[in-house]
Structures are given as C-alpha cells and as structure tokens.
mmCIF file of C-alpha atoms and ligand atoms in Angstrom:
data_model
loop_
_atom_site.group_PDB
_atom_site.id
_atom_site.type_symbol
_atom_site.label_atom_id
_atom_site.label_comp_id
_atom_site.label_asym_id
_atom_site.label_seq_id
_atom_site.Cartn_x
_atom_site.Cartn_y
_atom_site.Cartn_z
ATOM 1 C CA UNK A 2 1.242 -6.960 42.763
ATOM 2 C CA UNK A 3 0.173 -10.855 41.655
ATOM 3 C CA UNK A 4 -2.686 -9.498 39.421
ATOM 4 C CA UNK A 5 -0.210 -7.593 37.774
ATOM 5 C CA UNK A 6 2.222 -10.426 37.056
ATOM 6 C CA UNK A 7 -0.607 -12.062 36.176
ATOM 7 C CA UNK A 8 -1.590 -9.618 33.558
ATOM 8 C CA UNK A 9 2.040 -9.443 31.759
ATOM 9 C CA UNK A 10 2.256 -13.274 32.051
ATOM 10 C CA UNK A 11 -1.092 -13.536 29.946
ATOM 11 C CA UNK A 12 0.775 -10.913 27.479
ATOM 12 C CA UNK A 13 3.849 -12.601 27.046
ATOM 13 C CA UNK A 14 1.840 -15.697 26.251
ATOM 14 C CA UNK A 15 -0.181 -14.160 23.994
ATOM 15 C CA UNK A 16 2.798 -12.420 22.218
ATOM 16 C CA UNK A 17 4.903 -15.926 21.724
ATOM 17 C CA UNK A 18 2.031 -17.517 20.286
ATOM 18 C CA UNK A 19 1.640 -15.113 17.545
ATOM 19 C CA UNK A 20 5.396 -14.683 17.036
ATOM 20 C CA UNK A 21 5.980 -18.399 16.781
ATOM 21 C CA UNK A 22 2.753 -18.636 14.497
ATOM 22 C CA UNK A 23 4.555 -15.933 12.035
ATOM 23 C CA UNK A 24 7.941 -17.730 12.246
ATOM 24 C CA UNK A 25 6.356 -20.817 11.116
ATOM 25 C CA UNK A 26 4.839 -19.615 8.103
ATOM 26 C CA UNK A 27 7.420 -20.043 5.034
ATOM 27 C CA UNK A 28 6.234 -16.534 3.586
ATOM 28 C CA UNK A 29 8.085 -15.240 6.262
ATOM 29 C CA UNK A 30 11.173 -17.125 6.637
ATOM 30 C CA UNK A 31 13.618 -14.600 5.572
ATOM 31 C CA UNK A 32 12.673 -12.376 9.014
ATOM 32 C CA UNK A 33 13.143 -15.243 11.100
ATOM 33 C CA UNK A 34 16.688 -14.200 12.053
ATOM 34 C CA UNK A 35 19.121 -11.000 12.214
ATOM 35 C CA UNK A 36 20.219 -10.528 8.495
ATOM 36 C CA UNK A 37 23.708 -11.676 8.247
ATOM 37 C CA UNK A 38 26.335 -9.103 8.984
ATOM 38 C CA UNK A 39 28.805 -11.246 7.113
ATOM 39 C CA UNK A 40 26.446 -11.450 4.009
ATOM 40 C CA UNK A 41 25.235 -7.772 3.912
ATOM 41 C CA UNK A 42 28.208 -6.007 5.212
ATOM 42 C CA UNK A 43 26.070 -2.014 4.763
ATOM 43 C CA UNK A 44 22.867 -3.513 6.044
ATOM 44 C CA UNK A 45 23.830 -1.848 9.522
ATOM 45 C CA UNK A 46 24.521 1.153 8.017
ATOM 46 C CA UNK A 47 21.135 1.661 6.569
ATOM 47 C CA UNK A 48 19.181 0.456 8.579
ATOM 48 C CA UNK A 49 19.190 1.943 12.430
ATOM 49 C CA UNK A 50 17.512 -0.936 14.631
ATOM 50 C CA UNK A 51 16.893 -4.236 12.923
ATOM 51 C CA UNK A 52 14.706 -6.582 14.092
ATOM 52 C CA UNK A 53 13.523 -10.050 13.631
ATOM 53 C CA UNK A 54 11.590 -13.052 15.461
ATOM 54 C CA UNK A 55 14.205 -14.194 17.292
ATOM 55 C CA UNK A 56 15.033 -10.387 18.646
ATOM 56 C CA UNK A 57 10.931 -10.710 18.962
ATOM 57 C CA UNK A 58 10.703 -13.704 21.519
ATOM 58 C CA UNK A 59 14.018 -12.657 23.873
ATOM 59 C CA UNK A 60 12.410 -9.699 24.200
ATOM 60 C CA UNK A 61 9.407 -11.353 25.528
ATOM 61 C CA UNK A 62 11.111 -13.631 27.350
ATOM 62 C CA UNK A 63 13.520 -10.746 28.897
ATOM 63 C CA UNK A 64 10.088 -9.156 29.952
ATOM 64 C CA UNK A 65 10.824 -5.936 27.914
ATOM 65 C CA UNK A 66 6.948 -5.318 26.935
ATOM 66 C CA UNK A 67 4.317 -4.603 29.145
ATOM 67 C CA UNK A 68 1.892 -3.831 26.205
ATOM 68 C CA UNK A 69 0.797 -5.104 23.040
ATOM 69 C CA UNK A 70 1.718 -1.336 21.570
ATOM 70 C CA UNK A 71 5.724 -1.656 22.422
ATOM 71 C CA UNK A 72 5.902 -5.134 20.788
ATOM 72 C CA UNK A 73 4.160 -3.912 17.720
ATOM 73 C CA UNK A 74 6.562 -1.291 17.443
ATOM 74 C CA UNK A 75 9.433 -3.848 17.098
ATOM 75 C CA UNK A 76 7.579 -5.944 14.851
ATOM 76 C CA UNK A 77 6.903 -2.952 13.077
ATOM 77 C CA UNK A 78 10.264 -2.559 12.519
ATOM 78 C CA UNK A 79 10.704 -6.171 10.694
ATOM 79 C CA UNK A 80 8.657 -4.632 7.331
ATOM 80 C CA UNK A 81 9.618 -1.049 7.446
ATOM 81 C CA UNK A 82 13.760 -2.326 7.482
ATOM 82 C CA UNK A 83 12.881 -4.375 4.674
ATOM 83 C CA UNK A 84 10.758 -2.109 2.184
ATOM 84 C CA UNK A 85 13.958 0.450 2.860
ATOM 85 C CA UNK A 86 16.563 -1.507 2.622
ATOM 86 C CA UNK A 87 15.317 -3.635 -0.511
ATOM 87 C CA UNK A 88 13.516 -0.446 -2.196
ATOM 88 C CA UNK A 89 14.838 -1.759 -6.108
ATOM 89 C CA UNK A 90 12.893 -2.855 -9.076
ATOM 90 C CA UNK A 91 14.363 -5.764 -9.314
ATOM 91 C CA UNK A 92 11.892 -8.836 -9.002
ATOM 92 C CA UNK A 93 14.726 -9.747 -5.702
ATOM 93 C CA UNK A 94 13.603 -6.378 -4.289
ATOM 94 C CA UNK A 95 10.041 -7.031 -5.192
ATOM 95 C CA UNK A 96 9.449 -10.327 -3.635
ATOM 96 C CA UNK A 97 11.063 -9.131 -0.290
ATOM 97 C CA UNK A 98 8.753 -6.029 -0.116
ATOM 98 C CA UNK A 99 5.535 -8.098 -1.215
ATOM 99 C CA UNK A 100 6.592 -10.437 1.995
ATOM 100 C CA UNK A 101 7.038 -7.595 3.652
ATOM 101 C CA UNK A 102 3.261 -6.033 2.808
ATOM 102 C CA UNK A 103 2.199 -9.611 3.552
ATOM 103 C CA UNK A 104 3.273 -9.639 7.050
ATOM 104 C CA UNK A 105 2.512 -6.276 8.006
ATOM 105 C CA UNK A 106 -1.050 -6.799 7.198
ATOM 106 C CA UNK A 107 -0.724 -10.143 8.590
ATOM 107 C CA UNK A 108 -0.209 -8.828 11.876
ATOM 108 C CA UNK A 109 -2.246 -6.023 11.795
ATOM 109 C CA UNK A 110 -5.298 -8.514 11.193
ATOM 110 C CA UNK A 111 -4.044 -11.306 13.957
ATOM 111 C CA UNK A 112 -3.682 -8.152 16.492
ATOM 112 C CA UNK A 113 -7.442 -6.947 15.437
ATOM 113 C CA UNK A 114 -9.264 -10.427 16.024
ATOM 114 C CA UNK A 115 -7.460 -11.474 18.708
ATOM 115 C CA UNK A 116 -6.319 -8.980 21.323
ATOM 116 C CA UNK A 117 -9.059 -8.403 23.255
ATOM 117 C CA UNK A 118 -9.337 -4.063 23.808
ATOM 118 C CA UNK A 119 -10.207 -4.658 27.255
ATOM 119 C CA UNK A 120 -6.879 -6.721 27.927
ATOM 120 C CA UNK A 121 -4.860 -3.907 26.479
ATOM 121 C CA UNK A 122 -6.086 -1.342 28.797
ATOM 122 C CA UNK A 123 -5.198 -2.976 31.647
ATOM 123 C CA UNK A 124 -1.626 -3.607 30.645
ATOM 124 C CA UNK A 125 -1.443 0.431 29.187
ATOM 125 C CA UNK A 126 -2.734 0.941 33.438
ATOM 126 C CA UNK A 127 0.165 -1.174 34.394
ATOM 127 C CA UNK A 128 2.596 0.312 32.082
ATOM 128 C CA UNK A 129 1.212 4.065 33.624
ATOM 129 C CA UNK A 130 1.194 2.615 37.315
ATOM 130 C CA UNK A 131 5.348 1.575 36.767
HETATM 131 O O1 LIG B 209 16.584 -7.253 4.136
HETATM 132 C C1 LIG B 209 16.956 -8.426 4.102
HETATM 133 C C2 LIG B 209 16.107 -9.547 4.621
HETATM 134 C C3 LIG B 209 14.984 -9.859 3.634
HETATM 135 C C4 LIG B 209 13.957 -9.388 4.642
HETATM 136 C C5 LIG B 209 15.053 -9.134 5.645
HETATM 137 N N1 LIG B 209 18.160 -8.772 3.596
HETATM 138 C C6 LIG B 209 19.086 -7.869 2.928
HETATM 139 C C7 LIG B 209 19.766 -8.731 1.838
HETATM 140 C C8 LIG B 209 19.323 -8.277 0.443
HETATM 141 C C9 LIG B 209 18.489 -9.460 -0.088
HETATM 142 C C10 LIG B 209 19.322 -10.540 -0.775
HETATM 143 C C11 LIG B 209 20.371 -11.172 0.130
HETATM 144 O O2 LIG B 209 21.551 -10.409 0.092
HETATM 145 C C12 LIG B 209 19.961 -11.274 1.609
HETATM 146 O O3 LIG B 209 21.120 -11.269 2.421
HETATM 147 C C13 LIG B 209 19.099 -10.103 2.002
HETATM 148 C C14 LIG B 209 18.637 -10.128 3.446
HETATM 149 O O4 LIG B 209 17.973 -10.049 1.156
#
C-alpha cells in the first residue's frame, strides 16, 4: 500500500545518491560504464554478469530492488568482475584491482554509516510481504 511505495521510494533515493556519489569520484571512472565489447572482445566470456553504474541506476530506476541487500549484490559484482578478469602482475592489472579494493571498501563503509538498520528491515518485510 502507500507506506510501502513510500518505503522503496526512500530506497531508490538513497541508492542513486550513493551510486552517483561513486560515479563521480575519478578513482572509479573505469566502472562507470559496460566495458567495451568492441575493445575486449573475451571479456563476456569470462566474466558471467557484468555490471557497472550505469547498469546500477536503470536498475533503480526500473524498480528492480526492494532492498539495500539485492543492490549490493550487483555492485558487488563491479569489483569481483574486475579482480578476475584483470588477475595479472602487470602494474595495468594492479592498478585496476587496487581500484577495485578501493571501491569495495568504499561501499562497504558508505553502506555502514549511512543505511540506517531499522530502514532495512522494513524493506526485507516488504520484500517477504511480495
Ligand atoms: O575490467 C575492465 C574494466 C576495468 C575495471 C572494469 N576492463 C577489461 C580491459 C582490460 C584493461 C585494459 C583495457 O583493455 C580496458 O578495456 C579494460 C576494461 O581494462
């Protein structure tokens, strides 16, 4: 009902403002968009579901999560796709999987001081209730 809608608003709100905060930061640029099919011709071979921002905010915008939990398992998938595709030595490899750590932790910490526990509950009851 309208407390409900009003509860996944609040989330979707919350969830752009963080994604648009991490798309801003030039750490992260490279995850901002799909890697290029045209450029890495194997990446889709590797890697099963790639994400990205932009995949990030449709989603939210196409109402596809009703908790903070299912969006952090996209996002989630933004660092793990890019410590196994760019595994190497190389110092390429290496500065990809340091911006990698970078925004993992990033998250993690954003998530921890600013999604309230309370907040979350209610939208794991509404994801239960549906
Ligand atoms: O994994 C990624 C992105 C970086 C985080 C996501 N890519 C795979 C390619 C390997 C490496 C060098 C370029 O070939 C460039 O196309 C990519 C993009 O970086």
């Amino acid at each position: 009902e309208q407390q409900e809608e009003d509860v996944l608003r609040e989330l979707r709100l919350f969830l752009r403002n963080v994604t648009e905060r991490l798309s801003l930061d030039r750490r992260f640029k490279a995850f901002t968009k799909p890697v290029d099919i045209e450029e890495v011709p194997d990446y889709m071979l590797v890697i099963r579901k790639p994400m990205d921002f932009s995949t990030l905010l449709t989603n939210i915008d196409e109402q596809k999560y009703v908790t903070v939990g299912e969006f952090m398992s996209d996002a989630e998938l933004i660092w793990q796709n890019a410590l196994e595709y760019n595994p190497d030595s190389d110092p390429m490899d290496r500065h990809i999987r340091h911006r990698a750590c970078a925004l993992k932790d990033t998250v993690r910490a954003i998530i921890r001081d600013e999604l309230d526990e309370d907040f979350e509950r209610v939208c794991e009851e509404v994801k239960e209730s549906r």
